[in-house]
Amino acid sequence: MTLPDALYDHDIDLSPLQACTLAIIGYGNHGRSHALNLRDSGVGKVLVALREGSPSRGKATSDGFDVVSLGEAAARADYISILAADEAHGAIWTDHVAPNRKAGQGLIFCHGFSIEYGLIDPPADCDVILAAAKGPGGAVRESFVRGGGLTGFWATQQDASGQADDIAKAYLKGLGCGRAGIFPTSFREEALADILGEQAVLVGGMCALARQGYETLVEAGLSPLMAYIDTVHELKYIAELIHMRGIAGMYAAISDTAEFGAHGVEARIADAVKPVFEDIVSDVTSGAFARRWVADFEQDRAGLHAARSRAAGHELEATGRYLRQALGLE
Ligand SMILES: NC(=O)c1ccc[n+]([C@@H]2O[C@H](COP(=O)([O-])OP(=O)(O)OC[C@H]3O[C@@H](n4cnc5c(N)ncnc54)[C@H](OP(=O)(O)O)[C@@H]3O)[C@@H](O)[C@H]2O)c1
């Protein structure tokens, strides 16, 4: 197995970005953190671009940024970092950026979704850059303020300026990723890894296992409280051990009874989910998932809202609330 070498701050020159006007579209978790970190790192001029009536305008203004419309950002900036919700990228591009954009303006993304699955079809005159700080947006700022950073991944899909690689690396350095390590990737790799990870393992997979475990114990006659503690509430402790020590390290830190039993069933569970995971890979790489999600977004997210209410209505949520109240967590 070969793993790529990391780049660090001392390997990267920030100056290509220091000469630029950069507009950041969106002031959510990533947008705010990118804008603050890049400004603190000395990037030339950072504008924040928000939609009409945006609830984020007050926060961006009080953080000291010039807030402009999406059209003005497209007209003024050398690079636009699109940090709005992925499913809205197609409409943002078609309605605001494409009709107003300064010739040669480069595009920067922190997730491969909208380029890889065709929501945006960029013209040939622009750099198309992925600069992904891997983690939630809030952590991009928190780690930077503490003097650290998140792992960064960069890719260039188009290099019209001849400096796209340098801009990508400088952008990640400005976010603080050069303190942790910066690695090459591709839009395709980042998009599939991120989406498969969240659907199959971190969110969809984990919730399915937890919910199934809870239901199986309750059907076997156990109290919902006991079932909840052992299948949902304690996930945090195992996740923390894996984060800090890896899977083998987690196994070494738990009881031998738990370890022996878990090794015994891991393969059976893996065999059962493998075909589902393979289906997810096809669904994502074919673009079918992206098309479904954009279609739902265009229907005011009706499917998402329905799924959200079904999840919130599960009996397990009432058990969880009872436990958290008893523990003083809510
Ligand atoms: N690399 C990684 O590991 C990683 C992790 C998480 C997220 N991401 C990526 O980061 C990007 C932003 O995610 P986030 O977590 O920061 O999202 P977020 O907190 O939900 O913020 C989304 C922002 O998008 C804006 N927005 C939504 N619809 C819009 C529209 N139609 N026009 C203009 N602006 C619109 C919202 O504007 P208002 O403020 O006006 O509501 C908000 O400021 C996405 O591409 C996401 O995939 C990457």
Coordinates of C-alpha atoms in Angstrom, one line a residue, residues 6-12 14 33 36-42 133 139-152 169-183:
A6 CA 1.7 15.5 2.7
L7 CA 2.4 19.1 1.9
Y8 CA 2.8 21.5 4.8
D9 CA 2.8 25.2 5.3
H10 CA 6.5 25.6 4.5
D11 CA 5.9 23.8 1.1
I12 CA 3.3 26.3 -0.1
L14 CA 0.3 32.0 -0.3
S33 CA -15.0 29.6 8.5
L36 CA -12.5 34.3 8.4
N37 CA -9.5 32.0 8.0
L38 CA -8.6 33.3 4.6
R39 CA -8.8 36.9 5.7
D40 CA -6.8 36.2 8.8
S41 CA -4.2 34.5 6.6
G42 CA -3.8 37.6 4.5
A133 CA -10.9 20.9 4.3
A139 CA -14.1 22.7 12.9
V140 CA -12.3 24.6 10.1
R141 CA -12.5 27.8 12.2
E142 CA -12.1 26.2 15.7
S143 CA -9.0 24.3 14.7
F144 CA -7.5 27.4 13.0
V145 CA -8.0 29.6 16.0
R146 CA -6.3 27.0 18.2
G147 CA -3.3 27.1 15.9
G148 CA -4.1 23.8 14.1
G149 CA -6.1 22.8 11.0
L150 CA -8.0 20.0 9.3
T151 CA -6.6 17.7 6.7
G152 CA -6.9 19.2 3.2
K169 CA -2.8 24.7 -2.3
A170 CA -2.6 28.4 -1.3
Y171 CA -6.3 28.3 -0.5
L172 CA -5.9 25.3 1.7
K173 CA -2.9 26.9 3.4
G174 CA -5.0 29.9 4.1
L175 CA -7.6 27.7 5.7
G176 CA -5.0 26.2 8.1
C177 CA -4.8 22.8 6.4
G178 CA -1.0 23.2 5.8
R179 CA -0.6 22.8 9.6
A180 CA -2.2 19.3 9.4
G181 CA -1.3 18.0 5.9
I182 CA -2.5 18.6 2.4
F183 CA -3.0 15.8 -0.1

